[in-house]
Coordinates of C-alpha atoms in Angstrom, one line a residue:
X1 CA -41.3 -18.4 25.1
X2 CA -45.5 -17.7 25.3
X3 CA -46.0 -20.9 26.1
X4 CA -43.7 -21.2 28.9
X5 CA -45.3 -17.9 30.9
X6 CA -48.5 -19.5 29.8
X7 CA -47.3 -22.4 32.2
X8 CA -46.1 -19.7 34.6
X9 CA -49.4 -17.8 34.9
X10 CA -51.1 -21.3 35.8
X11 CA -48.6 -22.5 38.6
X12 CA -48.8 -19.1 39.6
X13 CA -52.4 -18.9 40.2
X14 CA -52.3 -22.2 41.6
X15 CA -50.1 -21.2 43.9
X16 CA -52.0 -18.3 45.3
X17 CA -55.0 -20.6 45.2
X18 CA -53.2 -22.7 47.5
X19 CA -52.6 -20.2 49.9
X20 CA -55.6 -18.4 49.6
X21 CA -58.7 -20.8 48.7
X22 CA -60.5 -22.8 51.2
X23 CA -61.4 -26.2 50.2
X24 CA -62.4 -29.6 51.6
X25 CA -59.5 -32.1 52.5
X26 CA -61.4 -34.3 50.0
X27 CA -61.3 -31.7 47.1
X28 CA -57.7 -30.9 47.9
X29 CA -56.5 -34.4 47.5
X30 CA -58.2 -34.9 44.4
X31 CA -56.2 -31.7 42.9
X32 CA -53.2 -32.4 44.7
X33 CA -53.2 -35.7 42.7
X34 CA -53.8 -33.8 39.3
X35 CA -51.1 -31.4 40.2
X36 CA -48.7 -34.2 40.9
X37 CA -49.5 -36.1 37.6
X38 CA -48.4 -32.8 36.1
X39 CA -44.8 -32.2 37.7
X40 CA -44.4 -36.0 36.7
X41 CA -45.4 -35.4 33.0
X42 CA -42.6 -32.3 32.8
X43 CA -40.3 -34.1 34.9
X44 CA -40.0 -37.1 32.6
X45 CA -39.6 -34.5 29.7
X46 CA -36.3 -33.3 31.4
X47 CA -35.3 -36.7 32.4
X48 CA -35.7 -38.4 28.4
X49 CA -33.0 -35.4 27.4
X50 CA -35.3 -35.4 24.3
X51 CA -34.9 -31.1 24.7
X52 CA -32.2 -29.1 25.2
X53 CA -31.8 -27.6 28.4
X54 CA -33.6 -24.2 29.3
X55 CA -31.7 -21.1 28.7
X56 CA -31.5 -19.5 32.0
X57 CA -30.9 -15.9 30.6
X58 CA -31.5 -14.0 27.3
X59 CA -29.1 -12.7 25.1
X60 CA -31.3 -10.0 23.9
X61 CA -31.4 -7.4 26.9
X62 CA -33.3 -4.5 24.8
X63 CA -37.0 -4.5 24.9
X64 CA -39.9 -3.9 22.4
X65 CA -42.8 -3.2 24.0
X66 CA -41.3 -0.2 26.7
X67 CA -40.1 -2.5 29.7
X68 CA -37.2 -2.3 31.0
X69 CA -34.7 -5.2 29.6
X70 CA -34.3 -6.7 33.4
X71 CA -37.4 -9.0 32.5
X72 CA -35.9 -10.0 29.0
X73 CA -32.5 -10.2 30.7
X74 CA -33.6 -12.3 33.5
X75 CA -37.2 -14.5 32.5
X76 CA -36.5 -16.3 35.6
X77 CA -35.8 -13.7 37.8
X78 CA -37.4 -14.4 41.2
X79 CA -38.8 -10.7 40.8
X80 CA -39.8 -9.5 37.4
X81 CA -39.5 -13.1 35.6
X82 CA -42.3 -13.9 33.7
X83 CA -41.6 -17.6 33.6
X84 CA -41.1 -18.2 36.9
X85 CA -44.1 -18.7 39.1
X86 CA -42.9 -17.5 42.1
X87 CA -42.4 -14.2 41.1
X88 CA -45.2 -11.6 41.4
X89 CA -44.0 -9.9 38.5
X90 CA -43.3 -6.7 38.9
X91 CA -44.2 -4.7 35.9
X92 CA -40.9 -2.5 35.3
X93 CA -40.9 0.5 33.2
X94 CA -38.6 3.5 33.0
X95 CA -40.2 7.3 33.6
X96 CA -37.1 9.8 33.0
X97 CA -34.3 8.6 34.5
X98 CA -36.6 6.8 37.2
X99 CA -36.7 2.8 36.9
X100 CA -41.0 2.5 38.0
X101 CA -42.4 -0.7 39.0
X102 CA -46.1 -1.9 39.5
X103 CA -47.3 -5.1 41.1
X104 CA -50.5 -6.0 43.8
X105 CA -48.5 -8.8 45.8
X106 CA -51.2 -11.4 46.4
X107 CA -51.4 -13.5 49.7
X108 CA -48.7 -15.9 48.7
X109 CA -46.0 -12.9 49.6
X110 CA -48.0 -12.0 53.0
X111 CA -46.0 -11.8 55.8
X112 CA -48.0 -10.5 59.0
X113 CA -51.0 -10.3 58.5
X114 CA -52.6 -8.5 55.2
X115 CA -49.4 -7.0 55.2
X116 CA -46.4 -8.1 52.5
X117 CA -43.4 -9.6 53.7
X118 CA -40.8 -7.5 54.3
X119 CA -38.7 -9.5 52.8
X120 CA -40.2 -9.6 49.7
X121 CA -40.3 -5.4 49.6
X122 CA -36.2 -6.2 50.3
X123 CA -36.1 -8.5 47.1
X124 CA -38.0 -6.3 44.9
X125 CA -36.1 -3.0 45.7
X126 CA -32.4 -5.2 45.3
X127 CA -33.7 -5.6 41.7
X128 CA -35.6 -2.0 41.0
X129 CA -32.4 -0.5 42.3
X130 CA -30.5 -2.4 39.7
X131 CA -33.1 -1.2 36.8
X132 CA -32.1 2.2 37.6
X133 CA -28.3 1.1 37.7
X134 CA -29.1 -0.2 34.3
X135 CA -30.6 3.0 33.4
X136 CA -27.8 5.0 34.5
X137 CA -25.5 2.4 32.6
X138 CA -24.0 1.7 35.9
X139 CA -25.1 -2.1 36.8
X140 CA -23.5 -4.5 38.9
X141 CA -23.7 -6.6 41.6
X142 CA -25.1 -5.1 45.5
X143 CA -22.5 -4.2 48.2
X144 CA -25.1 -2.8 50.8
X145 CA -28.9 -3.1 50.5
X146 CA -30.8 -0.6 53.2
X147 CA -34.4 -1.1 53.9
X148 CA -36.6 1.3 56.1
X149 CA -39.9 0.5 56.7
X150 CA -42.2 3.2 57.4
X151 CA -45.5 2.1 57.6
X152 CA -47.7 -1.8 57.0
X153 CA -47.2 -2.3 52.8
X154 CA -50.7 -4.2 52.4
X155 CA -51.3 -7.4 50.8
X156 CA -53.9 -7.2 47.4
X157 CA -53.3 -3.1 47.2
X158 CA -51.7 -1.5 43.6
X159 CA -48.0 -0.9 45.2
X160 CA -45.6 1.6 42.6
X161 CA -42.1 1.4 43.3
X162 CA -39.9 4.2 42.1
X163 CA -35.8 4.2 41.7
X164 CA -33.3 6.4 41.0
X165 CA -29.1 6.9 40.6
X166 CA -28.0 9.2 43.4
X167 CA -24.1 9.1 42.7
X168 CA -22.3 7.0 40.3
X169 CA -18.0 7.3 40.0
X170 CA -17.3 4.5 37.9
X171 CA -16.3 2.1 40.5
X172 CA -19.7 2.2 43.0
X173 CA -23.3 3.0 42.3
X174 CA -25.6 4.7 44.8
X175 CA -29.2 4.6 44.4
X176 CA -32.5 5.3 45.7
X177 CA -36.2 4.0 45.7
X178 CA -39.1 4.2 47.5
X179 CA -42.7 1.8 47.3
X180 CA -45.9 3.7 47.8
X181 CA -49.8 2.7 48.6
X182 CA -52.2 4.8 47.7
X183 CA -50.1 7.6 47.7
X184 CA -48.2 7.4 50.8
X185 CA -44.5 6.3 50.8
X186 CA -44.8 2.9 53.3
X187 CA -41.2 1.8 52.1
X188 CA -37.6 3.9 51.7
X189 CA -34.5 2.1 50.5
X190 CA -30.9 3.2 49.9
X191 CA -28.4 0.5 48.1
X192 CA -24.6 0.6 47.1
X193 CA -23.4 -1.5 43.9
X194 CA -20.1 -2.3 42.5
X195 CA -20.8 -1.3 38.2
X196 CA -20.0 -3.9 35.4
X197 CA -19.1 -2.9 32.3
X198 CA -21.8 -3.9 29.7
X199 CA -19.2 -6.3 28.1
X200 CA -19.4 -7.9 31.3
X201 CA -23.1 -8.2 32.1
X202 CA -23.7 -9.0 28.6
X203 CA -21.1 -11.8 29.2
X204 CA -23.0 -12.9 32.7
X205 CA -26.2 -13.2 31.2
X206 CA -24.8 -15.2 28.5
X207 CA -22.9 -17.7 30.3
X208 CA -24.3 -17.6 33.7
X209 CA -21.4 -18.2 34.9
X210 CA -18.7 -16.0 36.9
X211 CA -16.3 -15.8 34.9
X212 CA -16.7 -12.1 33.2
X213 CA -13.3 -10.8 32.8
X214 CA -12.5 -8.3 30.1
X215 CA -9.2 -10.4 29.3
X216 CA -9.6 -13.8 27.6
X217 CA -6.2 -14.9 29.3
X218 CA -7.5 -14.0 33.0
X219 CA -8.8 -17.6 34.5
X220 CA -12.3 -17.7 35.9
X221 CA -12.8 -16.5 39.2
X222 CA -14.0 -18.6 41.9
X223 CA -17.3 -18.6 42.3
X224 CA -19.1 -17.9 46.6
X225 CA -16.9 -15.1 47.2
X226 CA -19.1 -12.3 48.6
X227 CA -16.8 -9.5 47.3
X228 CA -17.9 -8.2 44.3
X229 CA -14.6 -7.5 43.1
X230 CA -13.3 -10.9 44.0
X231 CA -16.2 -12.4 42.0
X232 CA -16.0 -9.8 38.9
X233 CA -12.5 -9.2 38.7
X234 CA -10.9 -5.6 39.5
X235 CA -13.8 -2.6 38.4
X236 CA -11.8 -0.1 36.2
X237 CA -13.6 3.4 36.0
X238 CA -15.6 3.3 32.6
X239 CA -13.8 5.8 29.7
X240 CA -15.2 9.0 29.5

């Protein structure tokens, strides 16, 4: 919905204006008051139940304009969601068989100083890992995440972020990436996922639930458990 990531862009520069944008404790009161007179008005929205309730993923995961479907998947996604504030986004695009991704993370993801948090460079390779999973057709959920850091990744500098399928067996996923400044790699990361059929990532996005078994009859798994087979059901090897 436009209007929603019209909403989206404005928290979000509010938010970085309220990390980065000195101001008098006079001014700042005056805006915090118009800013709270806002959440009130949309709060009272939700509470009336005059709408119905947002739709946390979308049902379409194929793209128009050349992105990669993760943002159309996921609008909220903490990383590439376009509705929600707090994410950057990262741009994601696919190059070959290489998920790329292009963001300049702004001071609200700084972690020392004028660098980016590194666990913000974590988040965003978890989820350009997975765009190259989805690629590969070989998506599903992260066993092991590894993250080295080579060098400071600095705040307000174009970063691109390139990943790729290493190995792929039907039952885990290994993949690649690596985030680069200025043409210097400052970030490596390796990361090991357990594959979902599409039926079954079509069926997560729809629901958002956990319950994404192939078999009508097979009761919904419980939802916490940290194994991905626990939490998906038994991963067969996909057909041919």
């Amino acid at each position: 919905m436009p209007e929603r990531q019209e909403l989206a862009d404005g928290v979000r520069r509010l938010i970085a204006a309220t990390v980065a944008i000195g101001a008098s404790p006079e001014e700042l009161a005056e805006v915090a008051v118009m800013v709270q007179a806002a959440a009130d008005r949309l709060e009272a929205v939700g509470a009336s139940g005059s709408t119905q309730p947002v739709a946390r993923y979308g049902q379409n995961p194929r793209s128009s304009d050349g992105e990669s479907p993760l943002s159309h998947w996921m609008p909220f996604d903490v990383v590439v969601g376009r509705s929600n504030p707090v994410a950057p986004p990262v741009t994601v695009t696919f190059e070959g068989e290489r998920a790329i991704g292009h963001v300049v993370f702004t001071a609200p993801y700084e972690g020392a100083p004028g660098c980016v948090h590194g666990a913000v460079i974590a988040g965003t390779f978890d989820i350009m890992l997975t765009a190259a999973n989805v690629l590969a057709d070989a998506a599903g959920p992260t066993t092991e995440l590894t993250i080295r850091y080579l060098r400071p990744t600095l705040v307000g500098v174009p970063s691109r972020f390139e990943a790729w399928v290493t190995a792929a067996d039907g039952r885990r996923t290994s993949s690649r990436g690596q985030l680069m400044q200025e043409g210097q790699v400052t970030v490596e990361a390796e990361g090991v996922f357990a594959p979902l059929s599409r039926a079954r990532i079509d069926a997560l996005h729809r629901r958002g639930d956990s319950d994404l078994s192939d078999d009508p009859g097979r009761p919904a798994e419980r939802r916490g458990s940290t194994d991905p087979d626990a939490v998906h059901g038994p991963i067969e090897p996909k057909a041919g």
